[in-house]
Coordinates of N, CA and C in Angstrom, one line a residue:
Chain A
K1 N 163.3 -36.5 172.6 CA 163.1 -36.1 173.9 C 162.7 -37.3 174.8
Q2 N 163.4 -37.5 175.9 CA 163.1 -38.6 176.8 C 161.7 -38.5 177.4
E3 N 161.0 -39.6 177.4 CA 159.7 -39.6 178.1 C 159.7 -40.8 179.0
V4 N 159.2 -40.6 180.2 CA 159.2 -41.7 181.2 C 157.8 -41.9 181.6
T5 N 157.4 -43.2 181.6 CA 156.0 -43.5 181.9 C 156.0 -44.6 183.0
Q6 N 155.1 -44.4 184.0 CA 154.9 -45.3 185.1 C 153.5 -45.9 185.1
I7 N 153.5 -47.2 185.2 CA 152.3 -48.0 185.3 C 152.3 -48.9 186.5
P8 N 151.2 -49.0 187.3 CA 150.0 -48.3 187.2 C 150.2 -46.9 187.8
A9 N 149.2 -46.0 187.6 CA 149.2 -44.7 188.2 C 148.9 -44.8 189.7
A10 N 148.1 -45.7 190.0 CA 147.7 -45.9 191.4 C 147.6 -47.4 191.7
L11 N 147.8 -47.8 192.9 CA 147.8 -49.2 193.3 C 147.4 -49.3 194.8
S12 N 146.4 -50.2 195.0 CA 146.0 -50.4 196.4 C 146.1 -51.9 196.7
V13 N 146.8 -52.3 197.8 CA 147.0 -53.7 198.1 C 146.9 -53.9 199.6
P14 N 146.6 -55.1 200.0 CA 146.6 -55.4 201.4 C 148.0 -55.6 201.9
E15 N 148.2 -55.4 203.2 CA 149.5 -55.6 203.8 C 150.0 -57.0 203.5
G16 N 151.3 -57.1 203.3 CA 151.9 -58.4 203.2 C 152.1 -58.9 201.7
E17 N 151.4 -58.2 200.8 CA 151.6 -58.6 199.4 C 152.9 -58.1 198.8
N18 N 153.4 -58.9 197.9 CA 154.6 -58.5 197.1 C 154.0 -57.8 195.9
L19 N 154.7 -56.7 195.5 CA 154.2 -56.0 194.3 C 155.3 -55.4 193.5
V20 N 154.9 -55.1 192.2 CA 155.8 -54.6 191.2 C 155.4 -53.3 190.6
L21 N 156.2 -52.3 190.6 CA 155.9 -51.1 190.0 C 156.8 -51.0 188.7
N22 N 156.2 -50.5 187.6 CA 156.8 -50.5 186.3 C 157.2 -49.1 185.9
C23 N 158.3 -49.0 185.2 CA 158.8 -47.7 184.6 C 159.3 -48.0 183.3
S24 N 158.9 -47.2 182.3 CA 159.4 -47.4 180.9 C 159.9 -46.0 180.4
F25 N 160.9 -46.1 179.6 CA 161.5 -44.8 179.0 C 161.8 -45.0 177.6
T26 N 161.7 -43.9 176.8 CA 161.8 -44.0 175.4 C 163.2 -44.0 174.8
D27 N 164.1 -43.4 175.4 CA 165.5 -43.3 174.9 C 166.4 -44.2 175.8
S28 N 166.9 -45.2 175.2 CA 167.7 -46.2 176.0 C 169.1 -45.6 176.3
A29 N 169.5 -44.5 175.8 CA 170.9 -43.9 176.0 C 170.8 -43.2 177.4
I30 N 170.7 -44.0 178.4 CA 170.7 -43.4 179.8 C 172.0 -43.7 180.5
Y31 N 172.2 -42.8 181.5 CA 173.4 -43.0 182.3 C 173.1 -43.7 183.6
N32 N 171.9 -43.4 184.1 CA 171.5 -44.2 185.3 C 170.0 -44.0 185.5
L33 N 169.5 -44.8 186.4 CA 168.0 -44.7 186.7 C 167.9 -44.7 188.2
Q34 N 167.0 -43.8 188.7 CA 166.9 -43.7 190.2 C 165.4 -43.9 190.5
W35 N 165.2 -44.6 191.6 CA 163.8 -44.7 192.2 C 163.7 -43.9 193.4
F36 N 162.6 -43.1 193.6 CA 162.4 -42.3 194.7 C 161.0 -42.6 195.3
R37 N 160.8 -42.3 196.6 CA 159.5 -42.2 197.1 C 159.2 -40.8 197.6
Q38 N 158.0 -40.4 197.5 CA 157.6 -39.1 198.0 C 156.3 -39.3 198.9
D39 N 156.5 -38.8 200.1 CA 155.4 -38.8 201.0 C 154.6 -37.4 200.9
P40 N 153.3 -37.4 201.2 CA 152.6 -36.2 201.0 C 153.2 -35.0 201.7
G41 N 153.4 -33.9 201.0 CA 153.9 -32.7 201.6 C 155.4 -32.7 201.8
K42 N 156.1 -33.7 201.3 CA 157.5 -33.9 201.6 C 158.3 -33.9 200.2
G43 N 159.6 -33.9 200.4 CA 160.5 -34.0 199.2 C 160.6 -35.4 198.8
L44 N 161.5 -35.7 197.9 CA 161.7 -37.0 197.4 C 162.9 -37.7 198.2
T45 N 162.7 -38.9 198.5 CA 163.7 -39.7 199.2 C 164.3 -40.7 198.2
S46 N 165.6 -40.7 198.0 CA 166.2 -41.7 197.1 C 166.1 -43.1 197.7
L47 N 165.7 -44.0 196.9 CA 165.6 -45.4 197.3 C 166.7 -46.3 196.7
L48 N 166.8 -46.2 195.4 CA 167.8 -47.0 194.7 C 168.3 -46.3 193.5
L49 N 169.6 -46.4 193.2 CA 170.2 -45.8 192.0 C 170.9 -47.0 191.3
I50 N 170.5 -47.1 190.0 CA 171.1 -48.2 189.2 C 171.9 -47.5 188.1
Q51 N 173.2 -47.7 188.0 CA 174.1 -47.2 187.0 C 173.8 -48.0 185.7
S52 N 174.0 -47.4 184.6 CA 173.7 -48.0 183.3 C 174.3 -49.4 183.1
S53 N 175.5 -49.6 183.7 CA 176.2 -50.8 183.5 C 175.7 -51.9 184.5
Q54 N 174.8 -51.6 185.3 CA 174.2 -52.5 186.3 C 172.9 -53.1 185.8
R55 N 172.5 -54.2 186.4 CA 171.2 -54.8 186.0 C 170.2 -54.6 187.1
E56 N 170.7 -54.6 188.4 CA 169.7 -54.4 189.5 C 170.5 -53.9 190.7
Q57 N 169.6 -53.4 191.7 CA 170.1 -53.0 193.0 C 169.1 -53.4 194.0
T58 N 169.6 -53.7 195.2 CA 168.7 -54.2 196.3 C 169.0 -53.4 197.5
S59 N 167.9 -53.1 198.2 CA 168.0 -52.5 199.5 C 166.9 -53.0 200.4
G60 N 167.2 -53.8 201.4 CA 166.2 -54.4 202.2 C 165.1 -55.1 201.4
R61 N 163.9 -54.7 201.6 CA 162.7 -55.3 200.9 C 162.5 -54.8 199.5
L62 N 163.4 -53.9 199.0 CA 163.3 -53.3 197.7 C 164.3 -53.9 196.7
N63 N 163.9 -54.2 195.5 CA 164.8 -54.6 194.5 C 164.4 -53.9 193.2
A64 N 165.3 -53.2 192.6 CA 165.1 -52.5 191.3 C 165.9 -53.2 190.2
S65 N 165.3 -53.4 189.1 CA 166.0 -54.0 187.9 C 166.0 -53.0 186.8
L66 N 166.9 -53.1 185.9 CA 167.0 -52.2 184.7 C 167.3 -53.0 183.5
D67 N 166.5 -52.8 182.5 CA 166.8 -53.4 181.2 C 166.8 -52.3 180.2
K68 N 168.1 -51.8 179.9 CA 168.2 -50.6 179.0 C 167.7 -50.9 177.6
S69 N 168.0 -52.1 177.1 CA 167.6 -52.3 175.7 C 166.1 -52.3 175.5
S70 N 165.4 -52.7 176.5 CA 163.9 -52.6 176.3 C 163.3 -51.4 176.9
G71 N 164.1 -50.5 177.5 CA 163.7 -49.3 178.1 C 162.8 -49.5 179.3
R72 N 163.1 -50.4 180.2 CA 162.3 -50.7 181.3 C 163.0 -50.9 182.6
S73 N 162.3 -50.5 183.7 CA 162.8 -50.8 185.0 C 161.6 -51.2 185.8
T74 N 161.9 -52.1 186.8 CA 160.8 -52.5 187.7 C 161.3 -52.3 189.2
L75 N 160.4 -51.9 190.0 CA 160.7 -51.8 191.4 C 159.8 -52.9 192.1
Y76 N 160.5 -53.8 192.8 CA 159.8 -54.9 193.5 C 159.8 -54.6 195.0
I77 N 158.7 -54.6 195.6 CA 158.6 -54.4 197.0 C 158.1 -55.7 197.6
A78 N 158.8 -56.3 198.5 CA 158.5 -57.6 199.1 C 157.7 -57.3 200.4
A79 N 156.7 -58.1 200.7 CA 156.0 -58.1 202.0 C 155.6 -56.7 202.4
S80 N 154.8 -56.1 201.5 CA 154.5 -54.7 201.7 C 153.9 -54.4 203.1
Q81 N 154.1 -53.1 203.5 CA 153.7 -52.7 204.8 C 152.9 -51.3 204.7
P82 N 152.0 -51.0 205.6 CA 151.3 -49.7 205.5 C 152.3 -48.5 205.4
G83 N 153.5 -48.6 206.0 CA 154.5 -47.6 205.9 C 155.1 -47.4 204.5
D84 N 154.8 -48.3 203.7 CA 155.3 -48.2 202.3 C 154.4 -47.3 201.5
S85 N 153.2 -46.9 202.0 CA 152.3 -46.1 201.3 C 152.9 -44.7 201.0
A86 N 153.0 -44.4 199.7 CA 153.6 -43.2 199.2 C 153.5 -43.2 197.7
T87 N 154.0 -42.1 197.1 CA 154.1 -42.1 195.7 C 155.5 -42.5 195.3
Y88 N 155.7 -43.4 194.3 CA 157.0 -43.9 193.9 C 157.3 -43.3 192.5
L89 N 158.4 -42.7 192.4 CA 158.8 -42.1 191.1 C 160.1 -42.7 190.6
C90 N 160.1 -42.9 189.3 CA 161.4 -43.3 188.7 C 161.9 -42.1 187.9
A91 N 163.2 -42.0 187.7 CA 163.8 -40.9 187.0 C 165.0 -41.5 186.3
V92 N 165.2 -41.0 185.0 CA 166.3 -41.5 184.3 C 167.3 -40.3 184.0
G93 N 168.5 -40.6 184.1 CA 169.6 -39.6 183.8 C 170.2 -39.8 182.5
P94 N 170.1 -38.8 181.6 CA 170.7 -38.8 180.3 C 172.2 -39.1 180.4
S95 N 172.7 -39.5 179.3 CA 174.1 -39.9 179.2 C 175.0 -38.8 179.7
G96 N 175.8 -39.0 180.7 CA 176.8 -38.1 181.1 C 176.4 -37.0 182.0
F97 N 175.1 -36.9 182.3 CA 174.7 -35.8 183.2 C 173.8 -36.4 184.3
Q98 N 173.7 -35.5 185.3 CA 172.9 -36.0 186.5 C 171.4 -35.5 186.4
K99 N 171.1 -34.6 185.5 CA 169.8 -34.1 185.5 C 168.8 -35.2 185.1
L100 N 167.8 -35.3 185.9 CA 166.9 -36.4 185.8 C 165.6 -36.0 185.1
V101 N 165.1 -37.0 184.3 CA 163.7 -36.8 183.7 C 162.8 -37.8 184.5
F102 N 161.8 -37.2 185.1 CA 160.9 -38.0 186.0 C 159.7 -38.6 185.3
G103 N 159.3 -39.7 185.8 CA 158.0 -40.3 185.5 C 156.9 -39.6 186.3
T104 N 155.7 -39.9 186.0 CA 154.5 -39.3 186.7 C 154.2 -40.0 188.0
G105 N 154.8 -41.1 188.3 CA 154.7 -41.7 189.6 C 153.6 -42.7 189.7
T106 N 153.7 -43.6 190.7 CA 152.7 -44.6 191.0 C 152.3 -44.3 192.5
R107 N 151.0 -44.0 192.7 CA 150.6 -43.8 194.1 C 150.2 -45.1 194.7
L108 N 150.9 -45.5 195.8 CA 150.7 -46.8 196.4 C 150.0 -46.7 197.8
L109 N 149.0 -47.5 198.0 CA 148.3 -47.5 199.3 C 148.4 -48.9 199.8
V110 N 149.0 -49.2 200.9 CA 149.0 -50.5 201.5 C 148.1 -50.5 202.7
S111 N 147.1 -51.3 202.7 CA 146.1 -51.3 203.8 C 146.5 -52.3 204.9
P112 N 146.2 -52.0 206.2 CA 146.5 -52.9 207.2 C 145.6 -54.1 207.2
Chain B
D1 N 172.7 -36.7 210.0 CA 172.3 -37.1 208.7 C 172.2 -35.9 207.8
A2 N 173.1 -35.8 206.8 CA 173.1 -34.6 205.9 C 171.9 -34.5 205.1
R3 N 171.4 -33.3 204.9 CA 170.2 -33.1 204.1 C 170.3 -31.7 203.4
V4 N 169.4 -31.6 202.4 CA 169.3 -30.4 201.6 C 168.2 -29.5 202.4
T5 N 168.6 -28.3 202.6 CA 167.7 -27.4 203.4 C 167.1 -26.3 202.5
Q6 N 165.8 -26.2 202.5 CA 165.1 -25.2 201.7 C 164.3 -24.2 202.6
T7 N 164.4 -22.9 202.2 CA 163.6 -22.0 202.9 C 163.0 -21.0 201.9
P8 N 161.8 -20.4 202.2 CA 160.9 -20.9 203.2 C 160.2 -22.2 202.8
R9 N 159.5 -22.8 203.8 CA 158.7 -24.0 203.4 C 157.4 -23.6 202.7
H10 N 156.9 -22.5 203.1 CA 155.6 -22.0 202.4 C 155.8 -20.6 202.1
K11 N 155.2 -20.1 201.0 CA 155.2 -18.7 200.7 C 153.9 -18.4 199.9
V12 N 153.2 -17.4 200.5 CA 152.0 -16.9 199.8 C 152.2 -15.5 199.5
T13 N 152.0 -15.1 198.2 CA 152.3 -13.8 197.8 C 151.3 -13.3 196.8
E14 N 151.3 -12.0 196.5 CA 150.3 -11.5 195.5 C 151.0 -11.4 194.2
M15 N 150.3 -11.5 193.2 CA 150.8 -11.4 191.8 C 151.6 -10.1 191.7
G16 N 152.7 -10.2 191.0 CA 153.6 -9.1 190.8 C 154.7 -8.9 191.7
Q17 N 154.6 -9.6 192.9 CA 155.6 -9.5 193.9 C 156.8 -10.4 193.5
E18 N 158.0 -10.0 194.1 CA 159.2 -10.8 193.9 C 159.2 -11.9 195.0
V19 N 159.6 -13.1 194.5 CA 159.8 -14.2 195.4 C 161.2 -14.8 195.3
T20 N 161.8 -15.0 196.5 CA 163.1 -15.6 196.5 C 163.1 -16.9 197.4
M21 N 163.6 -17.9 196.8 CA 163.6 -19.2 197.4 C 165.1 -19.6 197.6
R22 N 165.4 -20.2 198.8 CA 166.8 -20.5 199.1 C 167.0 -22.0 199.3
C23 N 168.3 -22.4 199.0 CA 168.6 -23.8 199.2 C 170.0 -23.9 199.7
Q24 N 170.2 -24.7 200.7 CA 171.5 -25.1 201.2 C 171.8 -26.5 200.8
P25 N 172.7 -26.8 199.8 CA 172.9 -28.2 199.4 C 173.7 -28.9 200.4
I26 N 173.8 -30.2 200.3 CA 174.6 -31.0 201.2 C 176.1 -30.6 201.0
L27 N 176.8 -30.5 202.1 CA 178.2 -30.1 202.1 C 179.0 -31.1 201.3
G28 N 179.8 -30.6 200.3 CA 180.6 -31.5 199.5 C 179.9 -31.9 198.2
H29 N 178.7 -31.6 198.0 CA 178.0 -31.9 196.7 C 178.3 -30.8 195.8
N30 N 178.6 -31.1 194.5 CA 179.0 -30.1 193.6 C 178.0 -29.8 192.5
T31 N 176.8 -30.5 192.6 CA 175.8 -30.3 191.6 C 174.5 -29.9 192.3
V32 N 173.8 -28.9 191.8 CA 172.6 -28.4 192.4 C 171.5 -28.2 191.4
F33 N 170.3 -28.7 191.7 CA 169.2 -28.6 190.7 C 168.0 -27.9 191.3
W34 N 167.3 -27.2 190.5 CA 166.0 -26.7 190.9 C 164.9 -27.4 190.0
Y35 N 163.9 -28.0 190.7 CA 162.8 -28.6 190.0 C 161.5 -27.9 190.5
R36 N 160.5 -28.0 189.7 CA 159.2 -27.5 190.0 C 158.2 -28.7 189.9
Q37 N 157.3 -28.8 190.8 CA 156.3 -29.9 190.8 C 154.9 -29.3 190.8
T38 N 154.1 -29.7 189.8 CA 152.7 -29.4 189.8 C 151.9 -30.7 189.5
M39 N 150.6 -30.6 189.8 CA 149.8 -31.8 189.6 C 149.7 -32.1 188.1
M40 N 149.7 -31.0 187.3 CA 149.5 -31.2 185.8 C 150.8 -31.6 185.1
Q41 N 151.9 -31.1 185.5 CA 153.1 -31.3 184.8 C 154.1 -32.3 185.5
G42 N 153.8 -32.6 186.7 CA 154.8 -33.4 187.4 C 156.0 -32.6 187.8
L43 N 157.2 -33.3 187.8 CA 158.4 -32.7 188.1 C 159.1 -32.2 186.9
E44 N 159.4 -30.9 186.8 CA 160.1 -30.3 185.7 C 161.4 -29.7 186.2
L45 N 162.5 -29.9 185.4 CA 163.8 -29.3 185.7 C 163.8 -27.9 185.3
L46 N 164.1 -27.0 186.2 CA 164.2 -25.6 185.8 C 165.7 -25.2 185.5
A47 N 166.6 -25.6 186.3 CA 168.0 -25.2 186.2 C 168.9 -26.1 186.9
Y48 N 170.2 -26.1 186.5 CA 171.1 -26.8 187.4 C 172.5 -26.3 187.2
F49 N 173.3 -26.5 188.3 CA 174.6 -25.9 188.4 C 175.6 -27.0 188.7
R50 N 176.8 -26.9 188.2 CA 177.9 -27.7 188.7 C 179.1 -26.8 189.1
N51 N 179.6 -27.1 190.3 CA 180.7 -26.2 190.8 C 180.3 -24.8 190.7
R52 N 179.0 -24.5 191.0 CA 178.4 -23.1 191.1 C 178.2 -22.5 189.7
A53 N 178.6 -23.2 188.6 CA 178.4 -22.6 187.3 C 177.1 -23.1 186.7
P54 N 176.3 -22.2 186.2 CA 175.0 -22.7 185.6 C 175.3 -23.5 184.3
L55 N 174.8 -24.7 184.2 CA 175.0 -25.6 183.1 C 173.8 -25.6 182.2
D56 N 172.6 -25.5 182.7 CA 171.4 -25.6 181.9 C 170.3 -24.9 182.6
D57 N 169.7 -23.9 182.0 CA 168.5 -23.2 182.6 C 167.4 -23.1 181.5
S58 N 167.5 -24.1 180.6 CA 166.5 -24.0 179.5 C 165.1 -24.3 179.9
G59 N 164.9 -24.9 181.1 CA 163.5 -25.1 181.6 C 162.9 -24.0 182.3
M60 N 163.6 -22.9 182.4 CA 163.2 -21.7 183.2 C 162.7 -20.6 182.2
P61 N 161.5 -20.0 182.6 CA 161.1 -18.8 181.8 C 162.0 -17.7 182.2
K62 N 162.9 -17.3 181.2 CA 164.0 -16.4 181.5 C 163.5 -15.0 181.8
D63 N 162.4 -14.6 181.3 CA 162.0 -13.2 181.5 C 161.6 -12.9 183.0
R64 N 161.3 -14.0 183.7 CA 160.9 -13.7 185.1 C 161.7 -14.5 186.2
F65 N 162.3 -15.6 185.7 CA 163.0 -16.5 186.7 C 164.5 -16.2 186.5
S66 N 165.2 -16.3 187.7 CA 166.6 -16.3 187.7 C 167.2 -17.2 188.8
A67 N 168.2 -17.9 188.5 CA 168.8 -18.8 189.5 C 170.3 -18.5 189.6
E68 N 170.8 -18.5 190.8 CA 172.2 -18.2 191.1 C 172.7 -19.1 192.2
M69 N 174.1 -19.2 192.2 CA 174.8 -19.8 193.4 C 175.8 -18.8 193.8
P70 N 175.5 -17.9 194.7 CA 176.5 -16.9 195.2 C 177.7 -17.6 195.9
D71 N 177.5 -18.7 196.5 CA 178.6 -19.5 197.0 C 178.2 -21.0 197.1
A72 N 179.2 -21.8 197.5 CA 178.9 -23.3 197.5 C 177.8 -23.7 198.4
T73 N 177.5 -22.9 199.4 CA 176.5 -23.3 200.4 C 175.1 -22.7 200.2
L74 N 175.0 -22.0 199.1 CA 173.7 -21.3 198.9 C 173.3 -21.2 197.4
A75 N 172.1 -21.7 197.1 CA 171.5 -21.5 195.8 C 170.2 -20.8 195.9
T76 N 170.0 -19.9 195.0 CA 168.7 -19.1 195.1 C 168.0 -19.2 193.8
L77 N 166.6 -19.1 193.9 CA 165.7 -19.1 192.7 C 164.8 -17.9 193.0
K78 N 164.8 -17.0 192.0 CA 164.0 -15.8 192.1 C 163.0 -15.7 191.0
I79 N 161.8 -15.2 191.4 CA 160.7 -15.0 190.4 C 160.3 -13.5 190.6
Q80 N 160.4 -12.8 189.5 CA 160.1 -11.4 189.5 C 159.6 -10.9 188.1
P81 N 158.4 -10.5 187.9 CA 157.3 -10.6 188.9 C 156.6 -11.9 188.9
S82 N 156.1 -12.3 190.0 CA 155.4 -13.6 190.2 C 154.0 -13.5 189.5
E83 N 153.5 -14.7 189.1 CA 152.2 -14.8 188.5 C 151.5 -16.0 189.1
P84 N 150.2 -16.1 189.0 CA 149.4 -17.2 189.6 C 149.9 -18.5 189.0
R85 N 150.3 -18.6 187.8 CA 150.7 -19.9 187.2 C 152.0 -20.4 187.7
D86 N 152.7 -19.5 188.5 CA 153.9 -20.0 189.1 C 153.7 -20.8 190.4
S87 N 152.4 -20.9 190.8 CA 152.1 -21.6 192.0 C 152.4 -23.1 191.8
A88 N 153.3 -23.6 192.7 CA 153.8 -24.9 192.6 C 154.6 -25.2 193.8
V89 N 155.2 -26.4 193.9 CA 156.2 -26.7 194.9 C 157.6 -26.7 194.2
Y90 N 158.5 -26.0 194.7 CA 159.8 -25.9 194.1 C 160.8 -26.7 195.0
F91 N 161.5 -27.6 194.3 CA 162.4 -28.4 195.0 C 163.9 -28.1 194.6
C92 N 164.7 -28.2 195.5 CA 166.2 -28.1 195.3 C 166.7 -29.5 195.6
A93 N 167.7 -29.9 194.8 CA 168.3 -31.2 195.0 C 169.8 -31.0 194.7
S94 N 170.6 -31.8 195.4 CA 172.0 -31.8 195.2 C 172.6 -33.2 195.1
G95 N 173.8 -33.2 194.5 CA 174.5 -34.5 194.2 C 175.9 -34.2 194.0
F96 N 176.7 -35.3 193.8 CA 178.1 -35.2 193.5 C 178.4 -36.0 192.2
R97 N 179.1 -35.3 191.4 CA 179.6 -35.9 190.2 C 181.1 -35.8 190.0
S98 N 181.7 -36.9 189.7 CA 183.2 -36.8 189.4 C 183.5 -37.9 188.4
G99 N 184.1 -37.5 187.3 CA 184.4 -38.5 186.2 C 183.1 -39.2 185.8
S100 N 183.1 -40.5 185.9 CA 182.0 -41.3 185.5 C 181.0 -41.6 186.6
Y101 N 181.4 -41.1 187.8 CA 180.5 -41.4 189.0 C 179.5 -40.3 189.2
N102 N 178.2 -40.7 189.3 CA 177.1 -39.9 189.7 C 176.5 -40.4 191.0
S103 N 176.5 -39.6 192.0 CA 175.8 -40.0 193.3 C 174.3 -39.9 193.1
P104 N 173.6 -40.6 194.0 CA 172.1 -40.3 194.0 C 171.9 -38.9 194.3
L105 N 170.7 -38.4 193.8 CA 170.3 -37.0 194.1 C 169.6 -37.0 195.5
H106 N 169.8 -35.9 196.2 CA 169.1 -35.8 197.5 C 168.3 -34.5 197.4
F107 N 167.0 -34.6 197.7 CA 166.1 -33.5 197.6 C 165.8 -32.9 199.0
G108 N 165.5 -31.5 198.9 CA 165.0 -30.8 200.0 C 163.5 -31.1 200.1
N109 N 162.9 -30.5 201.2 CA 161.4 -30.7 201.4 C 160.6 -29.8 200.6
G110 N 161.2 -28.8 199.9 CA 160.5 -28.0 198.9 C 160.0 -26.7 199.5
T111 N 159.7 -25.8 198.7 CA 159.0 -24.5 199.0 C 157.7 -24.5 198.3
R112 N 156.6 -24.5 199.0 CA 155.2 -24.5 198.4 C 154.9 -23.0 198.2
L113 N 154.8 -22.6 196.9 CA 154.5 -21.2 196.5 C 153.1 -21.1 196.1
T114 N 152.4 -20.1 196.6 CA 151.0 -19.8 196.2 C 151.0 -18.3 195.8
V115 N 150.7 -18.1 194.6 CA 150.6 -16.7 194.1 C 149.2 -16.4 193.8
T116 N 148.6 -15.4 194.5 CA 147.2 -15.0 194.4 C 147.0 -13.8 193.5

């Protein structure tokens, strides 16, 4: 059974810092990996989707990498801003299907 | 901007009552998911559909939960009878799959259910 772990569970940084969020998964036979952010009381917003054949994806200040063999992904946020404060979740898609298994999330607080 | 629409946003009901949650997936998406989120368990997959056919509902308590897609624009999740342990936020998500291509999943804002 696939298990997804995110470290750290919570992170507090001053504005402007570059930061890395970690995601690890136990079964490397994945189809894709997706990073989401969730604001309080809201649904999940897709940030980046990495197909299993890819090593990384970039969108603006966000860069996500995937190392299937080691069961790891990282989300790099450059020059963090208070608006980045949210919970970040990673989710892996088992081979051939879209249903995602979610990590428990990292709660990020960026202070002005 | 296309989005997944869920109704109601909030629902408070008494134990034993029937609860129906609705979801309108993004037009053109052929895969629909129901997830439940709680503080203790995080996000759990309840059921999912492709081209309106149920593919997996193993995450759902079958004695009280049922999920259907009467048409391509509507997915429903019913709980009957509801119990206090069903209190959670229920999310619907949709995506498109074709061959080896999987689109990102798009989530609705959820239905926050409280069963007293």
